[in-house]
Short mmCIF file of C-alpha atoms in Angstrom, two decimals:
data_model
loop_
_atom_site.label_atom_id
_atom_site.label_comp_id
_atom_site.label_asym_id
_atom_site.label_seq_id
_atom_site.Cartn_x
_atom_site.Cartn_y
_atom_site.Cartn_z
CA UNK D 1 51.30 153.01 47.92
CA UNK D 2 51.91 153.53 44.22
CA UNK D 3 52.34 150.07 42.80
CA UNK D 4 52.38 149.57 39.06
CA UNK D 5 51.58 145.97 38.12
CA UNK D 6 54.58 144.27 36.58
CA UNK D 7 54.79 141.18 34.39
CA UNK D 8 57.99 140.27 36.22
CA UNK D 9 57.95 137.82 39.10
CA UNK D 10 57.86 139.31 42.60
CA UNK D 11 60.91 138.91 44.78
CA UNK D 12 60.52 138.44 48.52
CA UNK D 13 62.86 138.10 51.46
CA UNK D 14 62.27 135.04 53.63
CA UNK D 15 65.38 134.79 55.78
CA UNK D 16 67.96 136.99 57.48
CA UNK D 17 71.26 136.19 59.15
CA UNK D 18 73.35 138.58 61.19
CA UNK D 19 76.92 138.61 62.47
CA UNK D 20 77.33 142.33 63.06
CA UNK D 21 78.91 144.82 65.41
CA UNK D 22 75.48 145.29 67.03
CA UNK D 23 74.63 141.65 67.46
CA UNK D 24 74.94 138.13 66.14
CA UNK D 25 71.26 137.25 65.97
CA UNK D 26 68.04 138.88 64.91
CA UNK D 27 66.78 139.60 68.43
CA UNK D 28 69.94 141.33 69.59
CA UNK D 29 70.33 143.33 66.39
CA UNK D 30 66.72 144.44 66.59
CA UNK D 31 67.06 145.51 70.24
CA UNK D 32 70.22 147.51 69.54
CA UNK D 33 68.83 149.13 66.41
CA UNK D 34 65.71 150.20 68.28
CA UNK D 35 67.68 151.46 71.26
CA UNK D 36 70.27 153.24 69.11
CA UNK D 37 73.07 151.34 70.86
CA UNK D 38 76.33 151.28 68.94
CA UNK D 39 78.67 148.31 68.60
CA UNK D 40 81.93 150.22 68.32
CA UNK D 41 84.84 149.24 70.57
CA UNK D 42 88.44 150.35 71.10
CA UNK D 43 91.00 148.78 68.76
CA UNK D 44 94.75 148.89 68.34
CA UNK D 45 96.54 147.58 65.28
CA UNK D 46 100.13 146.41 64.77
CA UNK D 47 100.89 147.16 68.41
CA UNK D 48 100.94 150.86 67.62
CA UNK D 49 98.79 153.01 69.92
CA UNK D 50 99.73 156.13 67.97
CA UNK D 51 97.82 155.18 64.84
CA UNK D 52 94.89 157.48 64.14
CA UNK D 53 92.33 154.67 64.29
CA UNK D 54 90.96 154.15 67.77
CA UNK D 55 87.60 152.41 67.42
CA UNK D 56 85.93 149.96 65.06
CA UNK D 57 82.67 148.09 64.68
CA UNK D 58 83.99 144.85 66.07
CA UNK D 59 82.39 141.42 65.94
CA UNK D 60 81.90 139.83 69.36
CA UNK D 61 82.05 136.13 70.33
CA UNK D 62 84.31 135.22 67.42
CA UNK D 63 88.08 134.98 67.45
CA UNK D 64 89.50 134.90 63.93
CA UNK D 65 92.58 137.08 64.30
CA UNK D 66 95.03 134.29 63.50
CA UNK D 67 96.02 133.36 59.96
CA UNK D 68 95.60 129.71 60.95
CA UNK D 69 92.07 128.30 60.99
CA UNK D 70 93.18 125.96 63.75
CA UNK D 71 93.20 128.89 66.17
CA UNK D 72 89.76 130.25 65.31
CA UNK D 73 86.76 130.09 67.62
CA UNK D 74 83.11 130.92 66.95
CA UNK D 75 79.78 130.40 68.73
CA UNK D 76 79.05 126.75 69.43
CA UNK D 77 75.65 126.95 67.68
CA UNK D 78 77.36 126.62 64.32
CA UNK D 79 79.19 123.55 63.04
CA UNK D 80 81.96 124.26 60.52
CA UNK D 81 83.85 121.16 59.40
CA UNK D 82 87.58 121.08 58.84
CA UNK D 83 87.04 120.45 55.14
CA UNK D 84 85.46 123.91 54.92
CA UNK D 85 87.62 125.72 57.47
CA UNK D 86 90.88 125.02 55.67
CA UNK D 87 89.92 127.24 52.70
CA UNK D 88 88.21 130.06 54.58
CA UNK D 89 89.31 133.61 55.24
CA UNK D 90 88.45 135.01 58.67
CA UNK D 91 85.35 136.74 57.31
CA UNK D 92 84.28 133.44 55.78
CA UNK D 93 83.63 132.19 59.30
CA UNK D 94 81.28 135.10 59.91
CA UNK D 95 79.59 134.37 56.58
CA UNK D 96 79.03 130.65 57.18
CA UNK D 97 77.48 131.39 60.58
CA UNK D 98 75.25 134.15 59.18
CA UNK D 99 74.17 131.90 56.32
CA UNK D 100 73.28 129.02 58.62
CA UNK D 101 71.27 131.51 60.67
CA UNK D 102 69.49 132.89 57.58
CA UNK D 103 68.58 129.41 56.33
CA UNK D 104 67.15 128.61 59.75
CA UNK D 105 65.21 131.90 59.70
CA UNK D 106 63.89 131.03 56.23
CA UNK D 107 62.87 127.55 57.33
CA UNK D 108 65.17 126.02 54.74
CA UNK D 109 67.06 122.88 55.72
CA UNK D 110 70.53 122.55 54.18
CA UNK D 111 69.31 119.72 51.95
CA UNK D 112 66.69 122.01 50.38
CA UNK D 113 69.36 124.18 48.80
CA UNK D 114 72.10 121.56 48.23
CA UNK D 115 72.12 120.54 44.58
CA UNK D 116 69.03 122.63 43.86
CA UNK D 117 69.56 123.99 40.35
CA UNK D 118 67.17 126.89 40.97
CA UNK D 119 69.03 128.16 44.05
CA UNK D 120 71.94 130.54 43.55
CA UNK D 121 74.48 132.25 45.76
CA UNK D 122 75.65 135.83 45.23
CA UNK D 123 78.42 137.09 47.48
CA UNK D 124 80.24 140.31 48.22
CA UNK D 125 83.57 140.73 49.95
CA UNK D 126 86.85 142.41 49.21
CA UNK D 127 88.69 139.16 49.90
CA UNK D 128 91.14 138.88 52.74
CA UNK D 129 94.10 141.23 52.56
CA UNK D 130 95.31 139.63 55.79
CA UNK D 131 95.45 136.12 54.34
CA UNK D 132 96.87 137.38 51.05
CA UNK D 133 99.63 139.27 52.79
CA UNK D 134 100.49 136.37 55.07
CA UNK D 135 100.63 133.87 52.22
CA UNK D 136 102.75 136.10 50.00
CA UNK D 137 105.23 136.89 52.76
CA UNK D 138 105.69 133.14 53.23
CA UNK D 139 106.09 132.67 49.50
CA UNK D 140 108.75 135.36 49.30
CA UNK D 141 110.59 133.94 52.32
CA UNK D 142 111.26 130.69 50.44
CA UNK D 143 111.80 132.41 47.10
CA UNK D 144 108.61 130.99 45.65
CA UNK D 145 109.45 127.36 46.35
CA UNK D 146 106.62 126.71 48.76
CA UNK D 147 103.16 128.20 49.11
CA UNK D 148 99.98 127.55 51.05
CA UNK D 149 97.82 125.31 48.82
CA UNK D 150 94.80 127.13 50.25
CA UNK D 151 96.44 130.51 49.70
CA UNK D 152 94.36 131.50 46.69
CA UNK D 153 90.94 130.30 47.78
CA UNK D 154 91.31 131.77 51.26
CA UNK D 155 92.45 135.20 50.15
CA UNK D 156 91.36 136.51 46.76
CA UNK D 157 88.19 138.46 46.36
CA UNK D 158 86.11 135.45 45.39
CA UNK D 159 86.90 133.63 48.61
CA UNK D 160 83.34 133.88 49.90
CA UNK D 161 81.72 132.50 46.76
CA UNK D 162 84.26 129.69 46.40
CA UNK D 163 83.92 128.46 49.92
CA UNK D 164 80.22 128.96 50.55
CA UNK D 165 79.25 127.41 47.22
CA UNK D 166 81.30 124.32 48.02
CA UNK D 167 80.13 124.10 51.62
CA UNK D 168 76.42 124.46 50.86
CA UNK D 169 76.60 122.55 47.52
CA UNK D 170 75.13 125.39 45.48
CA UNK D 171 74.41 124.38 41.88
CA UNK D 172 72.02 127.04 40.54
CA UNK D 173 74.56 129.83 40.12
CA UNK D 174 77.43 131.31 42.09
CA UNK D 175 78.91 134.73 41.59
CA UNK D 176 80.90 137.40 43.41
CA UNK D 177 80.53 141.16 43.21
CA UNK D 178 83.33 143.67 43.59
CA UNK D 179 82.28 147.31 43.61
CA UNK D 180 83.86 148.25 46.94
CA UNK D 181 81.24 149.57 49.36
CA UNK D 182 78.42 148.95 46.87
CA UNK D 183 79.34 145.26 46.39
CA UNK D 184 76.65 143.63 48.54
CA UNK D 185 74.06 146.01 47.15
CA UNK D 186 74.97 144.95 43.65
CA UNK D 187 74.73 141.31 44.74
CA UNK D 188 71.22 141.92 46.05
CA UNK D 189 70.17 143.87 42.98
CA UNK D 190 71.33 141.26 40.50
CA UNK D 191 69.86 138.50 42.66
CA UNK D 192 66.55 140.28 42.33
CA UNK D 193 66.94 140.38 38.53
CA UNK D 194 67.73 136.67 38.29
CA UNK D 195 64.56 135.81 40.19
CA UNK D 196 62.38 138.33 38.36
CA UNK D 197 63.54 136.96 35.02
CA UNK D 198 62.78 133.40 36.11
CA UNK D 199 66.36 132.20 35.83
CA UNK D 200 66.47 131.24 39.50
CA UNK D 201 63.78 130.73 42.13
CA UNK D 202 65.98 131.58 45.06
CA UNK D 203 69.24 133.48 45.60
CA UNK D 204 71.11 133.68 48.86
CA UNK D 205 72.87 137.03 49.14
CA UNK D 206 75.91 137.19 51.38
CA UNK D 207 78.13 140.10 52.36
CA UNK D 208 81.08 139.82 54.71
CA UNK D 209 84.18 141.72 55.77
CA UNK D 210 86.84 141.28 58.40
CA UNK D 211 88.27 143.85 60.78
CA UNK D 212 92.04 143.81 61.00
CA UNK D 213 95.10 145.92 60.26
CA UNK D 214 95.36 144.71 56.68
CA UNK D 215 91.76 145.67 55.89
CA UNK D 216 91.55 148.97 57.72
CA UNK D 217 94.96 150.62 57.78
CA UNK D 218 95.09 151.26 54.02
CA UNK D 219 92.13 153.59 54.63
CA UNK D 220 94.22 155.52 57.18
CA UNK D 221 96.65 156.19 54.35
CA UNK D 222 93.73 157.68 52.38
CA UNK D 223 92.83 159.87 55.37
CA UNK D 224 89.38 158.32 55.18
CA UNK D 225 89.04 157.13 58.80
CA UNK D 226 87.98 159.05 61.86
CA UNK D 227 90.72 159.50 64.43
CA UNK D 228 88.24 160.00 67.29
CA UNK D 229 88.36 157.61 70.22
CA UNK D 230 84.85 158.35 71.52
CA UNK D 231 82.48 156.13 69.48
CA UNK D 232 79.73 158.76 69.61
CA UNK D 233 82.04 161.29 67.98
CA UNK D 234 83.87 158.88 65.69
CA UNK D 235 80.88 157.69 63.65
CA UNK D 236 78.37 160.53 63.32
CA UNK D 237 76.98 160.57 59.80
CA UNK D 238 75.66 163.93 58.55
CA UNK D 239 77.05 165.86 61.56
CA UNK D 240 79.13 168.98 60.88
CA UNK D 241 81.88 167.57 63.12
CA UNK D 242 82.30 164.25 61.23
CA UNK D 243 85.89 163.52 60.26
CA UNK D 244 85.87 160.15 58.52
CA UNK D 245 84.39 156.69 58.78
CA UNK D 246 84.84 153.98 61.38
CA UNK D 247 85.55 150.50 60.00
CA UNK D 248 83.24 147.62 60.75
CA UNK D 249 83.09 143.91 60.05
CA UNK D 250 80.86 140.87 60.16
CA UNK D 251 78.44 139.24 57.75
CA UNK D 252 74.84 139.57 56.71
CA UNK D 253 72.75 137.18 54.66
CA UNK D 254 69.38 137.60 52.97
CA UNK D 255 67.39 134.77 51.42
CA UNK D 256 65.58 136.07 48.33
CA UNK D 257 62.87 133.99 46.70
CA UNK D 258 60.29 134.19 44.00
CA UNK D 259 57.05 135.01 45.84
CA UNK D 260 55.22 131.95 44.51
CA UNK D 261 58.06 129.61 45.42
CA UNK D 262 58.08 131.05 48.93
CA UNK D 263 54.29 130.80 49.24
CA UNK D 264 54.22 127.22 47.99
CA UNK D 265 56.58 126.06 50.70
CA UNK D 266 54.70 128.06 53.34
CA UNK D 267 57.61 130.41 54.04
CA UNK D 268 57.22 133.45 56.26
CA UNK D 269 57.57 136.36 53.84
CA UNK D 270 59.26 139.25 55.60
CA UNK D 271 59.42 141.90 52.89
CA UNK D 272 59.51 142.43 49.17
CA UNK D 273 62.34 143.76 47.03
CA UNK D 274 60.18 146.05 44.93
CA UNK D 275 62.98 147.26 42.69
CA UNK D 276 66.48 148.53 42.46
CA UNK D 277 68.61 150.92 40.46
CA UNK D 278 72.21 151.80 39.88
CA UNK D 279 74.17 154.61 38.28
CA UNK D 280 77.77 155.77 38.17
CA UNK D 281 79.39 159.11 38.97
CA UNK D 282 81.99 159.12 36.20
CA UNK D 283 83.92 161.49 38.38
CA UNK D 284 86.69 160.18 40.68
CA UNK D 285 88.43 156.96 41.64
CA UNK D 286 87.55 157.43 45.28
CA UNK D 287 85.54 160.60 45.94
CA UNK D 288 81.80 160.91 45.50
CA UNK D 289 80.47 163.27 42.88
CA UNK D 290 80.18 166.60 44.76
CA UNK D 291 76.42 166.76 44.19
CA UNK D 292 75.82 163.02 44.41
CA UNK D 293 74.81 162.85 40.78
CA UNK D 294 75.22 159.08 40.44
CA UNK D 295 73.42 158.33 43.67
CA UNK D 296 70.55 160.64 42.71
CA UNK D 297 70.11 158.78 39.42
CA UNK D 298 70.40 155.40 41.16
CA UNK D 299 67.58 156.38 43.55
CA UNK D 300 65.42 157.68 40.72
CA UNK D 301 65.96 154.49 38.73
CA UNK D 302 65.20 152.33 41.76
CA UNK D 303 61.96 154.20 42.41
CA UNK D 304 60.99 153.92 38.75
CA UNK D 305 61.77 150.20 38.69
CA UNK D 306 59.54 149.69 41.74
CA UNK D 307 56.81 151.96 40.43
CA UNK D 308 57.07 154.03 43.61
CA UNK D 309 56.83 157.82 43.80
CA UNK D 310 59.19 159.70 46.14
CA UNK D 311 56.38 160.76 48.46
CA UNK D 312 55.49 157.11 49.12
CA UNK D 313 58.89 156.42 50.67
CA UNK D 314 58.77 156.31 54.48
CA UNK D 315 62.37 155.58 55.37
CA UNK D 316 65.80 155.83 53.75
CA UNK D 317 68.74 153.90 55.14
CA UNK D 318 71.46 156.21 53.85
CA UNK D 319 74.93 155.15 52.86
CA UNK D 320 76.13 157.93 55.21
CA UNK D 321 79.61 156.76 56.15
CA UNK D 322 80.48 159.86 58.20
CA UNK D 323 83.02 161.20 55.72
CA UNK D 324 82.88 164.94 55.01
CA UNK D 325 82.59 164.62 51.22
CA UNK D 326 80.44 161.48 50.95
CA UNK D 327 77.73 162.53 53.40
CA UNK D 328 77.41 165.95 51.80
CA UNK D 329 77.07 164.40 48.34
CA UNK D 330 74.39 162.00 49.56
CA UNK D 331 72.52 164.78 51.37
CA UNK D 332 72.38 166.79 48.16
CA UNK D 333 71.23 163.74 46.19
CA UNK D 334 68.49 163.06 48.76
CA UNK D 335 67.36 166.69 48.63
CA UNK D 336 67.18 166.48 44.87
CA UNK D 337 65.13 163.26 44.83
CA UNK D 338 62.83 164.03 47.75
CA UNK D 339 63.03 167.66 48.79
CA UNK D 340 62.46 169.02 45.29
CA UNK D 341 59.10 167.22 45.12
CA UNK D 342 58.09 167.98 48.69
CA UNK D 343 58.65 164.45 50.04
CA UNK D 344 60.10 164.00 53.52
CA UNK D 345 61.03 160.41 54.36
CA UNK D 346 62.80 159.71 57.62
CA UNK D 347 66.52 159.28 56.86
CA UNK D 348 69.17 157.67 58.99
CA UNK D 349 72.56 156.07 58.58
CA UNK D 350 72.91 153.02 60.80
CA UNK D 351 76.67 153.27 60.30
CA UNK D 352 76.57 155.50 63.37
CA UNK D 353 75.94 152.26 65.27
CA UNK D 354 77.89 149.72 63.24
CA UNK D 355 80.68 151.67 61.62
CA UNK D 356 81.17 151.13 57.90
CA UNK D 357 81.52 147.48 56.96
CA UNK D 358 82.69 148.20 53.39
CA UNK D 359 81.56 145.48 50.92
CA UNK D 360 79.12 144.11 53.45
CA UNK D 361 77.26 147.38 54.03
CA UNK D 362 74.53 146.95 51.42
CA UNK D 363 73.45 143.51 52.65
CA UNK D 364 73.58 144.45 56.32
CA UNK D 365 71.59 147.62 55.82
CA UNK D 366 69.05 145.94 53.55
CA UNK D 367 68.54 143.44 56.36
CA UNK D 368 68.12 146.34 58.82
CA UNK D 369 65.46 147.78 56.50
CA UNK D 370 63.64 144.44 56.57
CA UNK D 371 63.67 144.57 60.37
CA UNK D 372 62.27 148.10 60.24
CA UNK D 373 59.48 146.97 57.87
CA UNK D 374 58.58 143.83 59.81
CA UNK D 375 58.90 145.24 63.31
CA UNK D 376 57.39 148.67 62.62
CA UNK D 377 60.05 151.26 63.43
CA UNK D 378 62.60 153.50 61.78
CA UNK D 379 66.15 153.72 63.19
CA UNK D 380 67.42 157.17 64.16
CA UNK D 381 70.76 158.98 64.08
CA UNK D 382 71.73 158.88 67.76
CA UNK D 383 75.19 160.42 67.24
CA UNK D 384 73.93 163.35 65.19
CA UNK D 385 74.09 166.66 67.09
CA UNK D 386 74.53 169.45 64.53
CA UNK D 387 73.46 168.49 61.01
CA UNK D 388 75.60 169.66 58.11
CA UNK D 389 73.89 172.64 56.43
CA UNK D 390 73.86 170.49 53.27
CA UNK D 391 71.13 168.43 55.00
CA UNK D 392 68.71 171.35 55.16
CA UNK D 393 65.16 170.13 54.71
CA UNK D 394 66.02 166.45 55.29
CA UNK D 395 64.26 164.64 58.14
CA UNK D 396 67.08 163.11 60.18
CA UNK D 397 65.49 161.83 63.41
CA UNK D 398 67.90 161.56 66.34
CA UNK D 399 66.03 158.70 67.97
CA UNK D 400 64.02 155.71 66.78
CA UNK D 401 60.69 156.59 65.21
CA UNK D 402 57.98 154.22 66.38
CA UNK D 403 56.01 154.29 63.17
CA UNK D 404 55.77 151.37 60.78
CA UNK D 405 57.29 152.15 57.38
CA UNK D 406 55.73 150.56 54.30
CA UNK D 407 58.49 151.45 51.86
CA UNK D 408 62.20 151.79 52.62
CA UNK D 409 65.14 152.74 50.43
CA UNK D 410 68.64 151.40 50.97
CA UNK D 411 71.53 153.41 49.50
CA UNK D 412 75.10 152.29 48.86
CA UNK D 413 78.03 153.95 47.13
CA UNK D 414 81.46 152.58 46.34
CA UNK D 415 84.82 153.67 44.96
CA UNK D 416 84.86 154.59 41.33
CA UNK D 417 81.48 156.26 41.66
CA UNK D 418 79.39 153.10 41.88
CA UNK D 419 75.92 153.79 43.34
CA UNK D 420 73.10 151.36 44.11
CA UNK D 421 69.66 151.83 45.63
CA UNK D 422 67.11 149.17 46.65
CA UNK D 423 63.41 149.70 47.24
CA UNK D 424 62.10 147.38 49.95
CA UNK D 425 58.42 147.13 50.71
CA UNK D 426 56.11 145.47 53.22
CA UNK D 427 54.71 142.43 51.47
CA UNK D 428 51.07 142.26 50.49
CA UNK D 429 49.61 139.55 48.34
CA UNK D 430 47.82 140.44 45.15
CA UNK V 1 107.87 115.52 80.13
CA UNK V 2 111.03 115.72 78.07
CA UNK V 3 112.06 119.09 76.66
CA UNK V 4 111.12 119.51 72.97
CA UNK V 5 113.82 119.04 70.32
CA UNK V 6 115.82 122.13 69.59
CA UNK V 7 115.15 122.07 65.85
CA UNK V 8 112.64 124.47 64.25
CA UNK V 9 110.80 121.48 62.86
CA UNK V 10 109.68 120.38 66.30
CA UNK V 11 107.78 123.63 66.80
CA UNK V 12 105.49 122.62 63.94
CA UNK V 13 104.31 119.65 65.95
CA UNK V 14 103.14 121.79 68.84
CA UNK V 15 99.47 121.09 68.12
CA UNK V 16 100.04 117.31 68.07
CA UNK V 17 99.71 114.95 71.06
CA UNK V 18 102.73 114.37 73.27
CA UNK V 19 103.23 110.81 71.92
CA UNK V 20 103.65 112.21 68.40
CA UNK V 21 106.14 114.82 69.55
CA UNK V 22 108.00 112.12 71.50
CA UNK V 23 108.05 109.89 68.42
CA UNK V 24 109.49 112.70 66.35
CA UNK V 25 112.14 113.32 69.00
CA UNK V 26 112.95 109.62 68.98
CA UNK V 27 113.20 109.60 65.19
CA UNK V 28 115.48 112.66 65.21
CA UNK V 29 117.88 111.10 67.70
CA UNK V 30 117.85 107.46 66.54
CA UNK V 31 116.51 107.42 62.97
CA UNK V 32 113.88 104.90 64.12
CA UNK V 33 111.55 104.39 61.13
CA UNK V 34 108.73 103.03 63.34
CA UNK V 35 108.73 106.35 65.20
CA UNK V 36 108.66 108.20 61.86
CA UNK V 37 105.66 106.13 60.77
CA UNK V 38 103.74 107.26 63.81
CA UNK V 39 104.48 110.89 62.94
CA UNK V 40 103.41 110.46 59.30
CA UNK V 41 100.17 108.81 60.40
CA UNK V 42 99.43 111.69 62.77
CA UNK V 43 100.10 114.25 60.03
CA UNK V 44 97.81 112.42 57.60
CA UNK V 45 95.08 112.34 60.23
CA UNK V 46 95.59 116.04 60.90
CA UNK V 47 95.10 117.01 57.25
CA UNK V 48 92.21 114.67 56.46
CA UNK V 49 89.46 116.99 55.18
CA UNK V 50 86.88 114.84 56.97
CA UNK V 51 88.43 113.66 60.21
CA UNK V 52 87.60 110.13 61.30
CA UNK V 53 88.47 108.21 64.41
CA UNK V 54 88.75 104.89 62.55
CA UNK V 55 92.06 103.10 62.42
CA UNK V 56 94.19 104.03 59.42
CA UNK V 57 95.71 101.13 57.54
CA UNK V 58 98.40 100.98 54.89
CA UNK V 59 96.13 99.84 52.08
CA UNK V 60 93.76 102.79 52.43
CA UNK V 61 93.82 105.08 49.41
CA UNK V 62 94.33 108.75 50.25
CA UNK V 63 91.75 110.10 47.82
CA UNK V 64 89.16 107.36 47.44
CA UNK V 65 89.15 106.02 51.00
CA UNK V 66 90.36 108.87 53.18
CA UNK V 67 88.61 111.74 51.37
CA UNK V 68 91.76 113.67 50.46
CA UNK V 69 91.64 116.05 47.52
CA UNK V 70 94.65 117.42 45.68
CA UNK V 71 94.80 120.47 47.95
CA UNK V 72 94.83 118.39 51.11
CA UNK V 73 97.52 116.15 49.61
CA UNK V 74 99.58 119.26 48.87
CA UNK V 75 99.06 120.56 52.40
CA UNK V 76 100.21 117.23 53.85
CA UNK V 77 103.25 117.04 51.63
CA UNK V 78 104.33 120.62 52.32
CA UNK V 79 104.03 120.01 56.03
CA UNK V 80 106.13 116.83 55.82
CA UNK V 81 108.70 118.57 53.63
CA UNK V 82 109.14 121.32 56.20
CA UNK V 83 109.13 118.95 59.14
CA UNK V 84 111.61 116.47 57.71
CA UNK V 85 113.62 118.93 55.63
CA UNK V 86 113.16 116.90 52.45
CA UNK V 87 111.96 117.87 49.00
CA UNK V 88 109.14 115.97 47.32
CA UNK V 89 108.55 116.61 43.63
CA UNK V 90 105.11 116.58 42.02
CA UNK V 91 106.16 113.73 39.73
CA UNK V 92 107.14 111.62 42.74
CA UNK V 93 103.89 112.48 44.43
CA UNK V 94 101.88 111.08 41.53
CA UNK V 95 103.11 107.59 42.49
CA UNK V 96 101.66 107.87 46.00
CA UNK V 97 98.16 106.44 46.17
CA UNK V 98 97.82 104.72 49.51
CA UNK V 99 98.82 105.51 53.05
CA UNK V 100 101.39 102.71 52.84
CA UNK V 101 102.85 104.29 49.68
CA UNK V 102 103.18 107.57 51.53
CA UNK V 103 104.84 106.04 54.59
CA UNK V 104 107.32 104.11 52.45
CA UNK V 105 107.96 107.09 50.25
CA UNK V 106 108.67 109.40 53.19
CA UNK V 107 110.90 106.80 54.86
CA UNK V 108 112.82 106.40 51.59
CA UNK V 109 113.25 110.14 51.24
CA UNK V 110 114.56 110.48 54.75
CA UNK V 111 116.89 107.51 54.33
CA UNK V 112 118.28 109.00 51.10
CA UNK V 113 118.90 112.27 52.89
CA UNK V 114 120.67 110.53 55.77
CA UNK V 115 122.87 108.57 53.32
CA UNK V 116 123.74 111.74 51.48
CA UNK V 117 124.76 113.44 54.72
CA UNK V 118 126.77 110.38 55.88
#
């Protein structure tokens, strides 16, 4: 490995929490990732079977379809008090459960983070269009004379930060990130900076999204979703036959800590965030730059920040949403960063298995990279049959590679040409 | 079991125990304030941010003793407004500190409405 000593503090990951289409705990997620088993299921929205959205990466064992928290159900392992429930959006339930799981995984009791001025919380979600719509319809119906007092905190795009910060009594810092499908990746990147700079010792990074008509159908209007009903055909990143993305939901949480803080409390260090980078396309409100210029620069900056050369990278978890334009742009960016210098990391998009969980993607896929690093494997592209010619020279394994990666990259891109890349590394002291 | 009242308001009490729904029905048909008190108590209990099984007494303060915050007070008031078809202004609400204040205030509101209709 090419590690350049840095005066900055090292940032490690000590806890993961999963509520995802492929499982709601580490063991299940790991088994499904390794086996290449997808978590897509048939869906129908607004009672209209004719809509061109047939499958989604659904979350199992939760029922949060209602706009009333009183109707919601979630796994009995997690206690969520009424005081918290009343202000949550549906995806907030996923997030609380994933965060409780991550704290448990990190060996952190709730009291260790409550009121701890060196622990922060960075969140990513698009808010809840469903709750917003419901509340505003009610408001209009009574000509503005009556509204839901929880209408703002349960709907706008800071809903995760508001609610989780209050529930877990976070006092170090709390912040939300809104860069569409790069949001959680930004949250993780800036969390890394805060720890490296010594402003915080620990940041809990949370991404969450819900799956419902209000979240997904606007993407139908953009012609961004796949209309396929067979999950293996619907989400097939980098395949010539791809025709759009499949929506996904859930929550993922990563506990980031300063390496010394983690070591002092005897935490199990799972991986290191070696660096990150970002860059913008400056091109279109929604489309990727045709050659992936912003993503290429984001990857190069991430590698430089980690002091890692392209040929040291073993695995790339691509953004790869299965859209015709986006996957091609990313393929060209990857060829430019790796192919041009003769490097050939394994590349896969786990969105083939999960669908595309929008703001949550960066956190979920960073957590998948940590599983790959700790468990010694690299996920494949099980739905890929005929790679797009734009992928020429890229190593896109169809099945899981049973080799232990040491360095993994995690790519994310969002509307407006926002691109983020993380460099994750197996942790070694010294 | 008696059929539920025909009014839309009764549907809002669907999640409440039968005795609360019966009390509301009784209040609707007879104007019995004791029955109304039982309904108000149940609504307060339903919106308490931190539910407790302890007995609720009139002298308990909504915020200091029962753990209400301004949002939970607003939720409670909006629910009672819809249920009882009365309007409660913010200024009036500022005078309500205890559970007893709330019960008396709601009873007064309802009485005023009945007088106006009569």
